[in-house]
């Protein structure tokens, strides 16, 4: 989101948590850092944030550089409401824009009752954050329609801007050989990790050569223990607590297909990166995927809880038409997800046009 704003001549500063120091320590961008601990317990997050003088740090940053626009792209409704209040104290006319990735989580119980309860609280705080904002950006038509249904009190403007990614694919000429699961594996049932592992085991019994890949920043140990020794030998693991964009792109570029067999999804951040690298996707028949994936053109759409035969048939279809599908994936990325597309929305982001699109 920052790149297109800057390309239009606006000065952009980034406020990031100190957890991202490793990612941008050599960056030429103007970056300020604030201590926000990466913890699951929201109460602990706020307490540690206050103990580490996070409020004072934000106030110092905004005092030195009074914000004209505050664009929140990764919502933390506990900390962000503090940040918005400080910004408005420094500049009462600051424009608040919220990029809302998931307005409301449907089918919460797929995560278990504890997280389902936390999601209800989180969504209540999110609605309050939206009401504090001048504008809300939604990443897809799917998210936009959910926002319209459940955020009735919102009086600002809203617009769809699909997840923007700077066009930096892996340019290495490497063989596509892996069938890859990319991303978080913590919520295994929701992510369909069991379906992926089932494929790894089944590949040992099927004719042909299949190579699988797991790309994750989370500890893969417990998952690997569920696989047989032979299956583990057929699974290439890319794991680091801090995976760079370049490492993720390379792993996806080395893939024949990315496998996204979630049981629920609003939209996927893996999808744009896969398409940027020309990699087709095997995905569940959920609106979060089908709004961008066309069966037989940019991948294969399968029923939720698909059979093994359906999954391996999808692999065959992609292998058979990989070159054509890869080209179409790039076209869809360029049409929807290239960050330069955001340039068209910069006047609206800045408040010049208050239309709803």
XYZ file of C-alpha atoms in Angstrom:
357
model
C 0.000 0.000 0.000
C 2.894 2.358 0.696
C 4.654 1.969 -2.650
C 1.814 3.346 -4.818
C 1.274 6.245 -2.392
C 4.960 7.091 -2.626
C 4.983 6.712 -6.412
C 2.291 9.427 -6.513
C 4.644 11.834 -4.755
C 3.526 11.453 -1.153
C 5.918 10.998 1.734
C 5.272 7.661 3.418
C 6.503 6.518 6.827
C 5.981 3.020 8.177
C 5.196 2.197 11.784
C 6.029 -1.443 12.445
C 6.435 -3.632 15.494
C 9.964 -4.391 16.626
C 9.352 -8.044 15.667
C 9.950 -6.957 12.049
C 13.421 -5.517 12.700
C 15.051 -8.506 10.981
C 13.005 -7.912 7.834
C 13.696 -4.225 7.244
C 16.919 -3.411 9.068
C 18.661 -2.460 5.802
C 15.594 -0.889 4.182
C 15.884 2.588 2.600
C 12.276 3.280 3.640
C 11.421 5.632 6.510
C 10.493 3.176 9.263
C 9.638 3.773 12.890
C 9.334 0.885 15.302
C 7.112 0.329 18.308
C 7.244 -2.531 20.840
C 4.128 -4.684 20.387
C 4.708 -8.261 21.634
C 3.555 -11.116 19.408
C 1.404 -12.953 21.942
C -1.906 -14.782 21.671
C -3.310 -13.327 24.899
C -4.595 -9.791 24.110
C -4.456 -8.706 27.757
C -0.764 -9.648 27.943
C -0.143 -7.745 24.702
C -1.572 -4.514 26.112
C 0.195 -4.870 29.472
C 3.591 -5.476 27.892
C 2.988 -2.712 25.351
C 2.383 -0.230 28.174
C 5.297 -1.536 30.268
C 7.622 -1.139 27.275
C 6.507 2.499 26.905
C 4.743 1.831 23.622
C 2.381 4.809 24.051
C 5.283 7.168 24.618
C 7.014 5.795 21.527
C 3.953 6.334 19.317
C 3.458 9.839 20.699
C 7.104 10.701 19.973
C 6.834 9.381 16.407
C 3.620 11.305 15.654
C 4.904 14.479 17.327
C 8.013 14.434 15.146
C 5.986 13.564 12.023
C 2.328 14.651 12.417
C 0.256 12.202 10.346
C -2.040 13.463 7.605
C -3.168 9.917 6.853
C -3.067 6.867 9.117
C -3.478 3.687 7.096
C -3.837 0.591 9.289
C -3.067 -2.547 7.299
C -2.719 -5.245 9.960
C -5.339 -4.668 12.614
C -4.662 -4.987 16.321
C -7.835 -3.425 17.778
C -6.342 -3.186 21.272
C -3.212 -1.251 20.301
C -4.580 0.507 17.214
C -7.351 2.324 19.081
C -4.611 3.820 21.307
C -2.661 4.798 18.202
C -5.700 6.434 16.565
C -6.416 8.515 19.679
C -2.814 9.732 19.857
C -2.830 10.558 16.130
C -6.004 12.630 16.548
C -4.504 14.476 19.508
C -1.511 15.419 17.357
C -3.598 16.222 14.263
C -7.386 16.442 14.776
C -7.849 16.316 10.979
C -5.902 13.091 10.427
C -7.677 10.722 8.048
C -8.031 7.169 9.360
C -8.194 4.382 6.774
C -8.571 0.756 7.832
C -7.583 -2.173 5.600
C -9.960 -4.806 6.943
C -8.838 -8.274 5.858
C -11.713 -10.216 7.415
C -14.774 -8.260 8.597
C -16.403 -11.277 10.216
C -15.415 -14.915 10.665
C -18.104 -17.351 9.602
C -18.046 -20.986 10.770
C -15.974 -20.021 13.820
C -16.250 -23.462 15.422
C -13.839 -24.889 12.845
C -11.184 -23.300 15.109
C -12.522 -24.807 18.350
C -14.682 -23.091 21.000
C -11.885 -21.135 22.730
C -10.740 -19.335 19.602
C -14.350 -18.980 18.440
C -15.106 -17.050 21.648
C -12.054 -14.816 21.173
C -13.117 -14.139 17.594
C -16.484 -12.833 18.800
C -14.701 -10.350 21.080
C -12.217 -9.426 18.343
C -15.037 -8.759 15.863
C -16.838 -6.487 18.320
C -13.654 -4.444 18.734
C -13.142 -4.455 14.956
C -16.592 -2.930 14.397
C -15.692 -0.226 16.880
C -12.398 0.410 15.055
C -14.257 0.693 11.755
C -16.606 3.270 13.271
C -13.551 5.296 14.343
C -12.303 5.291 10.728
C -13.062 7.597 7.805
C -12.725 4.838 5.241
C -12.439 1.067 5.081
C -10.674 -0.976 2.404
C -11.868 -4.528 1.750
C -9.643 -7.044 -0.088
C -12.371 -8.766 -2.117
C -16.011 -8.718 -3.200
C -16.594 -11.506 -0.713
C -15.230 -9.427 2.193
C -17.079 -6.331 0.940
C -20.458 -8.069 0.992
C -19.845 -9.396 4.510
C -18.823 -5.879 5.610
C -22.033 -4.416 4.189
C -24.142 -6.935 6.119
C -22.505 -6.668 9.522
C -21.187 -3.084 9.751
C -24.480 -1.220 9.482
C -23.364 1.678 11.706
C -20.337 2.552 9.591
C -20.795 6.023 8.073
C -17.577 6.406 6.127
C -16.711 5.297 2.606
C -15.518 1.859 1.557
C -13.758 0.385 -1.429
C -12.446 -2.956 -2.683
C -8.679 -3.113 -3.204
C -7.433 -6.710 -3.605
C -4.377 -7.614 -1.513
C -1.595 -5.639 -3.225
C 1.833 -7.190 -3.747
C 4.880 -5.494 -5.230
C 5.752 -7.385 -8.420
C 8.861 -9.224 -7.237
C 8.539 -12.849 -8.403
C 11.361 -15.352 -8.291
C 13.146 -15.011 -11.641
C 15.333 -18.105 -11.314
C 14.821 -20.621 -14.101
C 14.132 -23.606 -11.855
C 12.161 -26.767 -12.454
C 8.643 -26.898 -11.107
C 8.577 -30.142 -9.141
C 6.791 -29.701 -5.810
C 3.175 -29.816 -4.690
C 3.303 -27.261 -1.916
C 1.449 -26.304 1.227
C 2.434 -22.734 2.110
C 1.623 -20.806 5.279
C 0.361 -21.358 8.793
C -0.252 -24.904 9.986
C -1.360 -24.146 13.544
C -5.093 -24.430 12.872
C -4.644 -27.743 11.108
C -8.322 -28.630 10.588
C -9.277 -25.211 9.234
C -6.213 -25.169 6.979
C -6.878 -28.673 5.621
C -3.410 -29.796 6.713
C -4.766 -33.306 7.294
C -5.835 -33.494 3.634
C -2.346 -32.464 2.518
C -0.681 -35.071 4.768
C -3.087 -37.690 3.444
C -1.882 -36.868 -0.070
C 1.759 -37.232 0.969
C 1.053 -40.728 2.346
C -1.128 -41.728 -0.607
C 1.525 -40.661 -3.143
C 3.611 -43.683 -2.088
C 0.893 -46.006 -3.414
C 0.163 -44.261 -6.701
C 1.965 -44.677 -10.009
C 4.132 -41.753 -11.007
C 6.533 -39.475 -9.176
C 5.217 -36.990 -6.638
C 7.295 -34.589 -4.567
C 5.668 -32.529 -1.815
C 6.813 -29.392 -0.037
C 5.849 -27.678 3.211
C 6.700 -23.974 3.553
C 5.962 -22.540 6.980
C 7.276 -20.326 9.734
C 5.687 -22.538 12.380
C 7.274 -25.577 13.998
C 6.619 -28.516 11.604
C 7.729 -31.152 14.130
C 4.286 -32.258 15.400
C 2.969 -32.493 11.836
C 5.941 -34.537 10.620
C 5.429 -36.990 13.465
C 2.027 -37.888 12.013
C 3.662 -39.096 8.782
C 5.325 -42.420 8.128
C 9.085 -42.476 7.658
C 8.744 -43.031 3.902
C 6.264 -40.179 3.586
C 8.602 -37.803 5.444
C 11.311 -38.638 2.922
C 8.948 -37.482 0.172
C 8.268 -34.123 1.863
C 10.702 -31.248 1.418
C 10.386 -28.814 4.338
C 11.226 -25.110 4.140
C 11.052 -23.873 7.705
C 12.445 -20.821 9.440
C 10.872 -18.701 12.140
C 11.604 -15.717 9.893
C 10.948 -16.511 6.236
C 11.674 -13.725 3.778
C 9.481 -12.853 0.798
C 12.292 -14.045 -1.469
C 12.420 -17.481 0.170
C 8.655 -17.879 -0.048
C 8.561 -16.805 -3.700
C 11.367 -19.203 -4.606
C 9.570 -22.121 -2.973
C 6.361 -21.249 -4.823
C 8.217 -20.800 -8.135
C 9.620 -24.298 -7.642
C 6.075 -25.677 -7.325
C 3.859 -27.287 -9.935
C 0.899 -26.292 -7.778
C 0.116 -24.738 -4.414
C -2.428 -26.686 -2.380
C -5.032 -24.682 -0.437
C -7.602 -27.140 0.908
C -8.982 -24.967 3.696
C -12.362 -25.739 5.204
C -13.142 -22.039 5.587
C -11.519 -18.913 4.177
C -12.365 -15.259 3.524
C -9.437 -14.719 1.157
C -5.876 -15.942 0.891
C -2.577 -14.068 1.053
C -0.829 -17.058 -0.524
C -2.977 -16.844 -3.656
C -1.564 -13.526 -5.011
C 2.035 -14.675 -4.426
C 1.352 -17.951 -6.213
C -0.181 -16.135 -9.191
C 2.666 -13.602 -9.182
C 5.030 -16.552 -9.673
C 2.789 -18.179 -12.290
C 1.901 -21.121 -10.047
C -1.562 -22.723 -10.313
C -3.581 -23.540 -7.188
C -5.577 -26.572 -6.057
C -8.225 -25.105 -3.768
C -11.436 -25.875 -1.924
C -14.736 -24.748 -3.414
C -15.057 -21.682 -1.197
C -15.896 -18.158 -2.324
C -12.646 -16.881 -0.827
C -10.854 -18.870 -3.544
C -13.346 -19.096 -6.414
C -13.616 -15.306 -6.667
C -10.135 -15.398 -8.247
C -9.431 -19.014 -9.267
C -11.082 -20.321 -12.416
C -11.223 -24.104 -12.543
C -9.119 -25.418 -15.415
C -7.568 -21.992 -16.100
C -5.602 -20.920 -13.018
C -5.897 -24.150 -11.080
C -8.479 -26.666 -9.922
C -11.444 -26.200 -7.598
C -12.375 -29.224 -5.484
C -15.194 -29.923 -3.035
C -14.436 -29.216 0.617
C -13.187 -32.528 2.067
C -12.465 -33.796 -1.451
C -11.549 -37.411 -2.105
C -7.992 -38.528 -2.798
C -8.953 -39.409 -6.367
C -10.236 -35.860 -6.917
C -7.043 -34.365 -5.520
C -4.711 -36.529 -7.591
C -6.826 -35.973 -10.700
C -6.376 -32.214 -10.124
C -2.599 -32.725 -10.033
C -2.752 -34.549 -13.374
C -4.870 -31.807 -14.947
C -2.408 -29.118 -13.881
C 0.653 -31.109 -14.972
C -0.951 -31.639 -18.370
C -1.687 -27.942 -18.945
C 0.918 -26.267 -16.746
C 2.381 -23.824 -19.257
C -0.999 -22.383 -20.238
C -2.208 -22.223 -16.636
C 1.008 -20.550 -15.492
C 0.597 -17.814 -18.074
C -3.022 -17.245 -17.030
C -2.002 -17.050 -13.357
C 0.386 -14.195 -14.184
C -2.356 -12.416 -16.098
C -4.732 -12.639 -13.125
C -2.012 -11.323 -10.799
C -1.315 -8.351 -13.061
C -5.019 -7.581 -13.374
C -5.887 -7.814 -9.671
C -2.934 -7.852 -7.278
C -0.073 -5.765 -8.691
C 0.496 -2.957 -6.180
C 0.645 -0.384 -8.962
C -3.101 -0.868 -9.470
C -3.562 0.918 -6.125
C -2.393 4.155 -7.800
C -5.937 4.541 -9.177
C -7.276 4.577 -5.612
C -4.729 6.992 -4.108
C -7.010 10.087 -4.370
C -9.776 8.161 -2.578
C -7.364 6.897 0.094
C -6.361 10.492 0.741
C -9.991 11.591 0.950
C -10.338 13.413 -2.363
C -13.261 11.231 -3.464
C -15.661 9.775 -0.913
C -17.450 7.399 -3.233
C -18.197 3.781 -2.443
C -16.857 1.281 -4.985
